[in-house]
Amino acid sequence: MLIPHQLHSDHTRVQYALYPGLGMKHLLPKLTARLQSLDSPASTASVPSFCPTLPKAGEDPLGEEIISHLYFWPRISQFIRPEDVVCTETGTSSFGALEMQLPAKAIYLSQILWGSIGWATGATVGASLAARERQLKGRTLLFTGDGSLQLTVQELSTAIRHGLAPIIFVLNNRGYTIERHLHGMERRYNDVANWCVILSSLTGNRLRLVQEIPAHS
């Protein structure tokens, strides 16, 4: 059985040997100095430039009347400006945003690693405050689903109280869609309120709801 080496803040463990008082702060510089340089062909490989393109007439299987993911993400790339801060919720928003091309000095925030539903709404408030403090010229944009918004929507009250103006895109698929696929398509506890209607009443308080975007799996 392989016994891993462990580096901690106040001790180091090498297999079964324990070294108290030898933390990673002291050990890592010495280990780094002993590492040999790696000349990998990957370091010289060319990476083709990415340019999102809108679907041509007839290419979108959902037709011309529905705002599909195939159309939405390349189009929203044209909406984002330099120094904008883009916050995406886990799931549909995070995966879709991978199809966007961000301009120079734009900032992208996501926590797709942990998959914590509802994270992006609160993070947008924090990002807006940070952008104000750093005097960024761009805007703060939130891309979230209606189910995710359901969990932390109270943070919009904080945004209003601080006079923040995030632009909110709600990808509304009428509830907790991933939970429907996992635990039953007709389970009523996966239904949520229509946030498009509710958020529209907040536009007078500087929150901007751009449009309800029907999301399709």
CSV table of N, CA, C and O in Angstrom, one decimal, residues 101-198:
chain,number,residue,atom,x,y,z
A,101,GLN,N,-15.8,34.6,-24.8
A,101,GLN,CA,-14.5,35.2,-24.9
A,101,GLN,C,-14.5,36.5,-24.2
A,101,GLN,O,-15.2,37.4,-24.5
A,102,LEU,N,-13.7,36.6,-23.1
A,102,LEU,CA,-13.6,37.7,-22.3
A,102,LEU,C,-12.6,38.8,-22.8
A,102,LEU,O,-11.6,38.4,-23.3
A,103,PRO,N,-13.0,40.0,-22.7
A,103,PRO,CA,-12.0,41.1,-23.2
A,103,PRO,C,-10.9,41.2,-22.2
A,103,PRO,O,-10.9,40.7,-21.1
A,104,ALA,N,-9.9,42.0,-22.5
A,104,ALA,CA,-8.8,42.3,-21.7
A,104,ALA,C,-9.2,42.9,-20.4
A,104,ALA,O,-10.2,43.7,-20.3
A,105,LYS,N,-8.6,42.4,-19.3
A,105,LYS,CA,-8.8,43.0,-17.9
A,105,LYS,C,-10.2,42.6,-17.3
A,105,LYS,O,-10.6,43.1,-16.3
A,106,ALA,N,-11.0,41.8,-18.0
A,106,ALA,CA,-12.2,41.3,-17.4
A,106,ALA,C,-11.9,40.3,-16.4
A,106,ALA,O,-10.8,39.6,-16.4
A,107,ILE,N,-12.7,40.1,-15.4
A,107,ILE,CA,-12.5,39.2,-14.2
A,107,ILE,C,-13.6,38.2,-14.2
A,107,ILE,O,-14.8,38.5,-14.3
A,108,TYR,N,-13.2,36.9,-14.1
A,108,TYR,CA,-14.2,35.8,-14.1
A,108,TYR,C,-14.1,35.1,-12.8
A,108,TYR,O,-13.0,34.7,-12.3
A,109,LEU,N,-15.3,34.9,-12.1
A,109,LEU,CA,-15.4,34.3,-10.8
A,109,LEU,C,-16.3,33.1,-10.9
A,109,LEU,O,-17.4,33.2,-11.4
A,110,SER,N,-15.8,31.9,-10.4
A,110,SER,CA,-16.7,30.7,-10.4
A,110,SER,C,-16.1,29.8,-9.3
A,110,SER,O,-15.0,29.9,-9.0
A,111,GLN,N,-17.0,28.9,-8.8
A,111,GLN,CA,-16.6,28.0,-7.8
A,111,GLN,C,-17.1,26.6,-8.2
A,111,GLN,O,-17.6,25.8,-7.4
A,112,ILE,N,-16.9,26.3,-9.5
A,112,ILE,CA,-17.4,25.0,-10.0
A,112,ILE,C,-16.8,23.8,-9.3
A,112,ILE,O,-17.4,22.7,-9.4
A,113,LEU,N,-15.7,24.0,-8.7
A,113,LEU,CA,-15.0,22.8,-8.0
A,113,LEU,C,-15.9,22.2,-6.9
A,113,LEU,O,-16.1,21.0,-6.9
A,114,TRP,N,-16.5,23.1,-6.1
A,114,TRP,CA,-17.3,22.6,-5.0
A,114,TRP,C,-18.8,22.4,-5.3
A,114,TRP,O,-19.5,21.7,-4.6
A,115,GLY,N,-19.3,23.1,-6.4
A,115,GLY,CA,-20.7,22.9,-6.8
A,115,GLY,C,-21.6,23.4,-5.7
A,115,GLY,O,-22.7,22.8,-5.5
A,116,SER,N,-21.3,24.5,-5.0
A,116,SER,CA,-22.2,25.0,-4.0
A,116,SER,C,-23.3,25.9,-4.6
A,116,SER,O,-23.1,27.0,-4.9
A,117,ILE,N,-24.5,25.3,-4.7
A,117,ILE,CA,-25.6,26.0,-5.3
A,117,ILE,C,-25.9,27.3,-4.5
A,117,ILE,O,-26.1,27.2,-3.3
A,118,GLY,N,-26.1,28.4,-5.2
A,118,GLY,CA,-26.4,29.7,-4.6
A,118,GLY,C,-25.2,30.5,-4.3
A,118,GLY,O,-25.3,31.7,-3.9
A,119,TRP,N,-24.0,30.0,-4.5
A,119,TRP,CA,-22.8,30.8,-4.2
A,119,TRP,C,-22.7,32.1,-5.0
A,119,TRP,O,-22.3,33.1,-4.4
A,120,ALA,N,-23.1,32.1,-6.2
A,120,ALA,CA,-22.8,33.2,-7.1
A,120,ALA,C,-23.5,34.5,-6.7
A,120,ALA,O,-23.0,35.6,-7.0
A,121,THR,N,-24.7,34.4,-6.2
A,121,THR,CA,-25.4,35.6,-5.8
A,121,THR,C,-24.7,36.4,-4.7
A,121,THR,O,-24.5,37.6,-4.8
A,122,GLY,N,-24.3,35.7,-3.7
A,122,GLY,CA,-23.6,36.4,-2.6
A,122,GLY,C,-22.2,36.8,-3.1
A,122,GLY,O,-21.8,37.9,-2.7
A,123,ALA,N,-21.6,36.0,-3.9
A,123,ALA,CA,-20.3,36.4,-4.5
A,123,ALA,C,-20.4,37.6,-5.3
A,123,ALA,O,-19.4,38.5,-5.4
A,124,THR,N,-21.5,37.8,-6.0
A,124,THR,CA,-21.7,39.0,-6.8
A,124,THR,C,-21.7,40.3,-6.0
A,124,THR,O,-21.2,41.3,-6.4
A,125,VAL,N,-22.4,40.2,-4.8
A,125,VAL,CA,-22.4,41.3,-3.9
A,125,VAL,C,-21.0,41.7,-3.5
A,125,VAL,O,-20.5,42.8,-3.5
A,126,GLY,N,-20.2,40.6,-3.1
A,126,GLY,CA,-18.8,40.9,-2.6
A,126,GLY,C,-18.0,41.4,-3.8
A,126,GLY,O,-17.2,42.3,-3.6
A,127,ALA,N,-18.2,40.8,-5.0
A,127,ALA,CA,-17.4,41.3,-6.1
A,127,ALA,C,-17.7,42.7,-6.5
A,127,ALA,O,-16.9,43.5,-6.9
A,128,SER,N,-19.0,43.1,-6.3
A,128,SER,CA,-19.4,44.5,-6.6
A,128,SER,C,-18.7,45.5,-5.7
A,128,SER,O,-18.3,46.6,-6.0
A,129,LEU,N,-18.7,45.1,-4.4
A,129,LEU,CA,-18.1,46.0,-3.4
A,129,LEU,C,-16.6,46.1,-3.7
A,129,LEU,O,-16.0,47.1,-3.5
A,130,ALA,N,-15.9,44.9,-4.0
A,130,ALA,CA,-14.5,44.9,-4.3
A,130,ALA,C,-14.2,45.8,-5.6
A,130,ALA,O,-13.2,46.5,-5.6
A,131,ALA,N,-15.1,45.7,-6.6
A,131,ALA,CA,-14.9,46.4,-7.8
A,131,ALA,C,-15.0,47.9,-7.5
A,131,ALA,O,-14.2,48.7,-8.1
A,132,ARG,N,-15.9,48.3,-6.7
A,132,ARG,CA,-16.1,49.7,-6.3
A,132,ARG,C,-14.8,50.2,-5.5
A,132,ARG,O,-14.3,51.3,-5.8
A,133,GLU,N,-14.3,49.4,-4.6
A,133,GLU,CA,-13.1,49.8,-3.9
A,133,GLU,C,-11.9,49.9,-4.8
A,133,GLU,O,-11.0,50.8,-4.6
A,134,ARG,N,-11.8,49.0,-5.8
A,134,ARG,CA,-10.6,49.0,-6.7
A,134,ARG,C,-10.8,50.0,-7.8
A,134,ARG,O,-10.0,50.2,-8.7
A,135,GLN,N,-12.0,50.7,-7.8
A,135,GLN,CA,-12.4,51.7,-8.8
A,135,GLN,C,-12.3,51.1,-10.3
A,135,GLN,O,-11.8,51.8,-11.2
A,136,LEU,N,-12.8,49.9,-10.4
A,136,LEU,CA,-12.9,49.3,-11.8
A,136,LEU,C,-13.9,50.1,-12.6
A,136,LEU,O,-15.0,50.5,-12.1
A,137,LYS,N,-13.7,50.2,-13.9
A,137,LYS,CA,-14.6,51.0,-14.7
A,137,LYS,C,-15.7,50.1,-15.3
A,137,LYS,O,-16.7,50.6,-15.8
A,138,GLY,N,-15.6,48.8,-15.1
A,138,GLY,CA,-16.6,47.8,-15.7
A,138,GLY,C,-17.8,47.6,-14.7
A,138,GLY,O,-17.9,48.3,-13.7
A,139,ARG,N,-18.6,46.7,-15.1
A,139,ARG,CA,-19.8,46.4,-14.4
A,139,ARG,C,-19.6,45.0,-13.7
A,139,ARG,O,-18.7,44.3,-14.0
A,140,THR,N,-20.6,44.7,-12.9
A,140,THR,CA,-20.6,43.3,-12.3
A,140,THR,C,-21.8,42.6,-12.8
A,140,THR,O,-22.9,43.1,-12.7
A,141,LEU,N,-21.6,41.4,-13.4
A,141,LEU,CA,-22.6,40.6,-14.0
A,141,LEU,C,-22.8,39.3,-13.3
A,141,LEU,O,-21.8,38.6,-13.0
A,142,LEU,N,-24.0,38.9,-13.0
A,142,LEU,CA,-24.3,37.6,-12.4
A,142,LEU,C,-25.1,36.7,-13.4
A,142,LEU,O,-26.1,37.2,-14.0
A,143,PHE,N,-24.6,35.5,-13.6
A,143,PHE,CA,-25.3,34.5,-14.4
A,143,PHE,C,-25.7,33.4,-13.5
A,143,PHE,O,-24.8,32.7,-12.9
A,144,THR,N,-27.0,33.2,-13.3
A,144,THR,CA,-27.4,32.2,-12.3
A,144,THR,C,-28.7,31.5,-12.8
A,144,THR,O,-29.4,32.0,-13.7
A,145,GLY,N,-29.1,30.5,-12.2
A,145,GLY,CA,-30.4,29.8,-12.5
A,145,GLY,C,-31.4,30.2,-11.4
A,145,GLY,O,-31.1,30.7,-10.4
A,146,ASP,N,-32.7,29.9,-11.7
A,146,ASP,CA,-33.7,30.3,-10.8
A,146,ASP,C,-33.7,29.4,-9.6
A,146,ASP,O,-34.0,29.9,-8.5
A,147,GLY,N,-33.3,28.2,-9.7
A,147,GLY,CA,-33.1,27.4,-8.5
A,147,GLY,C,-32.0,27.8,-7.6
A,147,GLY,O,-32.1,27.9,-6.4
A,148,SER,N,-30.9,28.2,-8.2
A,148,SER,CA,-29.7,28.6,-7.4
A,148,SER,C,-30.1,30.0,-6.7
A,148,SER,O,-29.7,30.2,-5.6
A,149,LEU,N,-30.8,30.8,-7.5
A,149,LEU,CA,-31.1,32.1,-6.9
A,149,LEU,C,-32.0,32.0,-5.7
A,149,LEU,O,-32.0,32.7,-4.7
A,150,GLN,N,-32.9,30.9,-5.7
A,150,GLN,CA,-33.8,30.6,-4.6
A,150,GLN,C,-33.0,30.5,-3.3
A,150,GLN,O,-33.6,30.9,-2.2
A,151,LEU,N,-31.8,30.0,-3.3
A,151,LEU,CA,-31.1,29.7,-2.0
A,151,LEU,C,-30.5,31.0,-1.4
A,151,LEU,O,-30.4,31.0,-0.1
A,152,THR,N,-30.1,31.9,-2.1
A,152,THR,CA,-29.4,33.1,-1.5
A,152,THR,C,-29.9,34.4,-2.0
A,152,THR,O,-29.2,35.4,-2.0
A,153,VAL,N,-31.1,34.5,-2.5
A,153,VAL,CA,-31.7,35.7,-3.0
A,153,VAL,C,-31.7,36.8,-2.0
A,153,VAL,O,-31.7,38.0,-2.4
A,154,GLN,N,-31.7,36.5,-0.7
A,154,GLN,CA,-31.7,37.6,0.3
A,154,GLN,C,-30.5,38.5,0.1
A,154,GLN,O,-30.5,39.7,0.6
A,155,GLU,N,-29.4,38.1,-0.5
A,155,GLU,CA,-28.2,38.9,-0.7
A,155,GLU,C,-28.5,40.1,-1.6
A,155,GLU,O,-27.8,41.1,-1.6
A,156,LEU,N,-29.6,40.0,-2.4
A,156,LEU,CA,-30.0,41.2,-3.2
A,156,LEU,C,-30.4,42.3,-2.3
A,156,LEU,O,-30.2,43.5,-2.7
A,157,SER,N,-30.9,42.0,-1.1
A,157,SER,CA,-31.2,43.1,-0.2
A,157,SER,C,-29.9,43.8,0.3
A,157,SER,O,-29.9,45.0,0.4
A,158,THR,N,-28.8,43.1,0.5
A,158,THR,CA,-27.6,43.7,0.8
A,158,THR,C,-27.1,44.5,-0.3
A,158,THR,O,-26.5,45.6,-0.1
A,159,ALA,N,-27.3,44.1,-1.6
A,159,ALA,CA,-26.8,44.9,-2.7
A,159,ALA,C,-27.6,46.2,-2.8
A,159,ALA,O,-27.0,47.3,-3.0
A,160,ILE,N,-28.9,46.2,-2.6
A,160,ILE,CA,-29.7,47.4,-2.6
A,160,ILE,C,-29.3,48.3,-1.5
A,160,ILE,O,-29.1,49.5,-1.7
A,161,ARG,N,-29.0,47.8,-0.3
A,161,ARG,CA,-28.6,48.6,0.8
A,161,ARG,C,-27.3,49.3,0.6
A,161,ARG,O,-27.1,50.5,1.0
A,162,HIS,N,-26.4,48.7,-0.2
A,162,HIS,CA,-25.1,49.4,-0.4
A,162,HIS,C,-25.1,50.1,-1.8
A,162,HIS,O,-24.1,50.6,-2.2
A,163,GLY,N,-26.3,50.2,-2.4
A,163,GLY,CA,-26.4,51.0,-3.6
A,163,GLY,C,-25.6,50.3,-4.8
A,163,GLY,O,-25.1,51.0,-5.7
A,164,LEU,N,-25.6,49.0,-4.8
A,164,LEU,CA,-24.9,48.3,-5.9
A,164,LEU,C,-25.8,48.1,-7.1
A,164,LEU,O,-27.0,48.1,-6.9
A,165,ALA,N,-25.2,47.9,-8.2
A,165,ALA,CA,-26.0,47.7,-9.4
A,165,ALA,C,-25.6,46.6,-10.3
A,165,ALA,O,-25.2,46.7,-11.4
A,166,PRO,N,-25.6,45.3,-9.8
A,166,PRO,CA,-25.2,44.2,-10.6
A,166,PRO,C,-26.2,43.9,-11.7
A,166,PRO,O,-27.4,44.2,-11.5
A,167,ILE,N,-25.8,43.5,-12.8
A,167,ILE,CA,-26.7,43.1,-13.9
A,167,ILE,C,-26.9,41.6,-13.8
A,167,ILE,O,-26.0,40.8,-13.7
A,168,ILE,N,-28.2,41.2,-13.7
A,168,ILE,CA,-28.5,39.8,-13.3
A,168,ILE,C,-29.1,39.1,-14.5
A,168,ILE,O,-30.1,39.6,-15.1
A,169,PHE,N,-28.6,38.0,-14.9
A,169,PHE,CA,-29.1,37.1,-15.9
A,169,PHE,C,-29.7,35.9,-15.2
A,169,PHE,O,-28.9,35.1,-14.6
A,170,VAL,N,-31.0,35.6,-15.3
A,170,VAL,CA,-31.5,34.4,-14.7
A,170,VAL,C,-31.9,33.4,-15.8
A,170,VAL,O,-32.7,33.7,-16.6
A,171,LEU,N,-31.2,32.3,-15.8
A,171,LEU,CA,-31.5,31.2,-16.7
A,171,LEU,C,-32.5,30.4,-16.1
A,171,LEU,O,-32.3,29.5,-15.3
A,172,ASN,N,-33.8,30.6,-16.5
A,172,ASN,CA,-34.9,30.1,-15.8
A,172,ASN,C,-35.4,28.9,-16.5
A,172,ASN,O,-36.0,28.9,-17.6
A,173,ASN,N,-35.2,27.7,-15.8
A,173,ASN,CA,-35.8,26.5,-16.3
A,173,ASN,C,-36.8,25.9,-15.3
A,173,ASN,O,-37.0,24.7,-15.2
A,174,ARG,N,-37.5,26.8,-14.6
A,174,ARG,CA,-38.6,26.5,-13.8
A,174,ARG,C,-38.4,25.5,-12.7
A,174,ARG,O,-39.0,24.5,-12.5
A,175,GLY,N,-37.3,25.8,-11.9
A,175,GLY,CA,-37.0,25.0,-10.7
A,175,GLY,C,-35.7,24.3,-10.7
A,175,GLY,O,-34.8,24.7,-11.4
A,176,TYR,N,-35.5,23.4,-9.8
A,176,TYR,CA,-34.2,22.7,-9.6
A,176,TYR,C,-34.2,21.5,-10.7
A,176,TYR,O,-34.5,20.4,-10.4
A,177,THR,N,-33.7,21.9,-11.8
A,177,THR,CA,-33.8,20.9,-12.9
A,177,THR,C,-32.9,19.7,-12.7
A,177,THR,O,-33.2,18.6,-13.0
A,178,ILE,N,-31.7,19.9,-12.2
A,178,ILE,CA,-30.8,18.8,-11.9
A,178,ILE,C,-31.4,17.9,-10.9
A,178,ILE,O,-31.2,16.6,-11.0
A,179,GLU,N,-32.1,18.4,-9.9
A,179,GLU,CA,-32.7,17.6,-8.9
A,179,GLU,C,-33.9,16.8,-9.5
A,179,GLU,O,-34.1,15.7,-9.1
A,180,ARG,N,-34.5,17.4,-10.5
A,180,ARG,CA,-35.6,16.6,-11.1
A,180,ARG,C,-35.0,15.4,-11.8
A,180,ARG,O,-35.6,14.3,-11.7
A,181,HIS,N,-33.9,15.5,-12.5
A,181,HIS,CA,-33.3,14.4,-13.1
A,181,HIS,C,-32.8,13.3,-12.1
A,181,HIS,O,-32.8,12.1,-12.4
A,182,LEU,N,-32.4,13.8,-10.9
A,182,LEU,CA,-31.9,12.9,-9.9
A,182,LEU,C,-33.0,12.2,-9.1
A,182,LEU,O,-32.9,11.0,-8.8
A,183,HIS,N,-34.0,13.0,-8.8
A,183,HIS,CA,-35.0,12.5,-7.8
A,183,HIS,C,-36.4,12.5,-8.3
A,183,HIS,O,-37.3,12.3,-7.5
A,184,GLY,N,-36.7,12.7,-9.6
A,184,GLY,CA,-38.0,12.7,-10.1
A,184,GLY,C,-38.5,13.9,-10.7
A,184,GLY,O,-38.4,15.0,-10.1
A,185,MET,N,-38.9,13.8,-12.0
A,185,MET,CA,-39.2,15.0,-12.8
A,185,MET,C,-40.5,15.7,-12.3
A,185,MET,O,-40.6,16.9,-12.5
A,186,GLU,N,-41.3,15.0,-11.6
A,186,GLU,CA,-42.6,15.6,-11.1
A,186,GLU,C,-42.6,16.0,-9.7
A,186,GLU,O,-43.7,16.3,-9.1
A,187,ARG,N,-41.5,15.9,-9.0
A,187,ARG,CA,-41.5,16.2,-7.5
A,187,ARG,C,-41.8,17.7,-7.3
A,187,ARG,O,-41.0,18.6,-7.8
A,188,ARG,N,-42.8,18.0,-6.5
A,188,ARG,CA,-43.2,19.4,-6.4
A,188,ARG,C,-42.2,20.3,-5.6
A,188,ARG,O,-42.2,21.5,-5.7
A,189,TYR,N,-41.4,19.6,-4.7
A,189,TYR,CA,-40.4,20.4,-4.0
A,189,TYR,C,-39.3,20.9,-4.8
A,189,TYR,O,-38.5,21.7,-4.3
A,190,ASN,N,-39.3,20.6,-6.1
A,190,ASN,CA,-38.3,21.1,-7.0
A,190,ASN,C,-38.8,22.4,-7.7
A,190,ASN,O,-38.1,22.9,-8.6
A,191,ASP,N,-40.1,22.7,-7.5
A,191,ASP,CA,-40.6,23.9,-8.1
A,191,ASP,C,-40.2,25.2,-7.2
A,191,ASP,O,-40.2,25.1,-6.0
A,192,VAL,N,-40.0,26.3,-7.9
A,192,VAL,CA,-39.6,27.5,-7.3
A,192,VAL,C,-40.5,28.6,-7.9
A,192,VAL,O,-41.1,28.5,-9.0
A,193,ALA,N,-40.5,29.8,-7.2
A,193,ALA,CA,-41.2,30.9,-7.8
A,193,ALA,C,-40.6,31.4,-9.1
A,193,ALA,O,-39.4,31.2,-9.3
A,194,ASN,N,-41.4,32.1,-9.9
A,194,ASN,CA,-40.9,32.7,-11.1
A,194,ASN,C,-40.1,34.0,-10.8
A,194,ASN,O,-40.7,35.0,-10.6
A,195,TRP,N,-38.8,33.9,-10.7
A,195,TRP,CA,-38.0,35.0,-10.3
A,195,TRP,C,-37.9,36.1,-11.3
A,195,TRP,O,-37.6,37.3,-11.0
A,196,CYS,N,-38.3,35.8,-12.5
A,196,CYS,CA,-38.3,36.9,-13.6
A,196,CYS,C,-39.3,37.9,-13.2
A,196,CYS,O,-39.1,39.1,-13.2
A,197,VAL,N,-40.5,37.5,-12.7
A,197,VAL,CA,-41.5,38.4,-12.3
A,197,VAL,C,-41.2,39.2,-11.0
A,197,VAL,O,-41.3,40.4,-10.9
A,198,ILE,N,-40.6,38.5,-10.1
A,198,ILE,CA,-40.3,39.1,-8.8
A,198,ILE,C,-39.1,40.1,-8.9
A,198,ILE,O,-39.2,41.2,-8.4
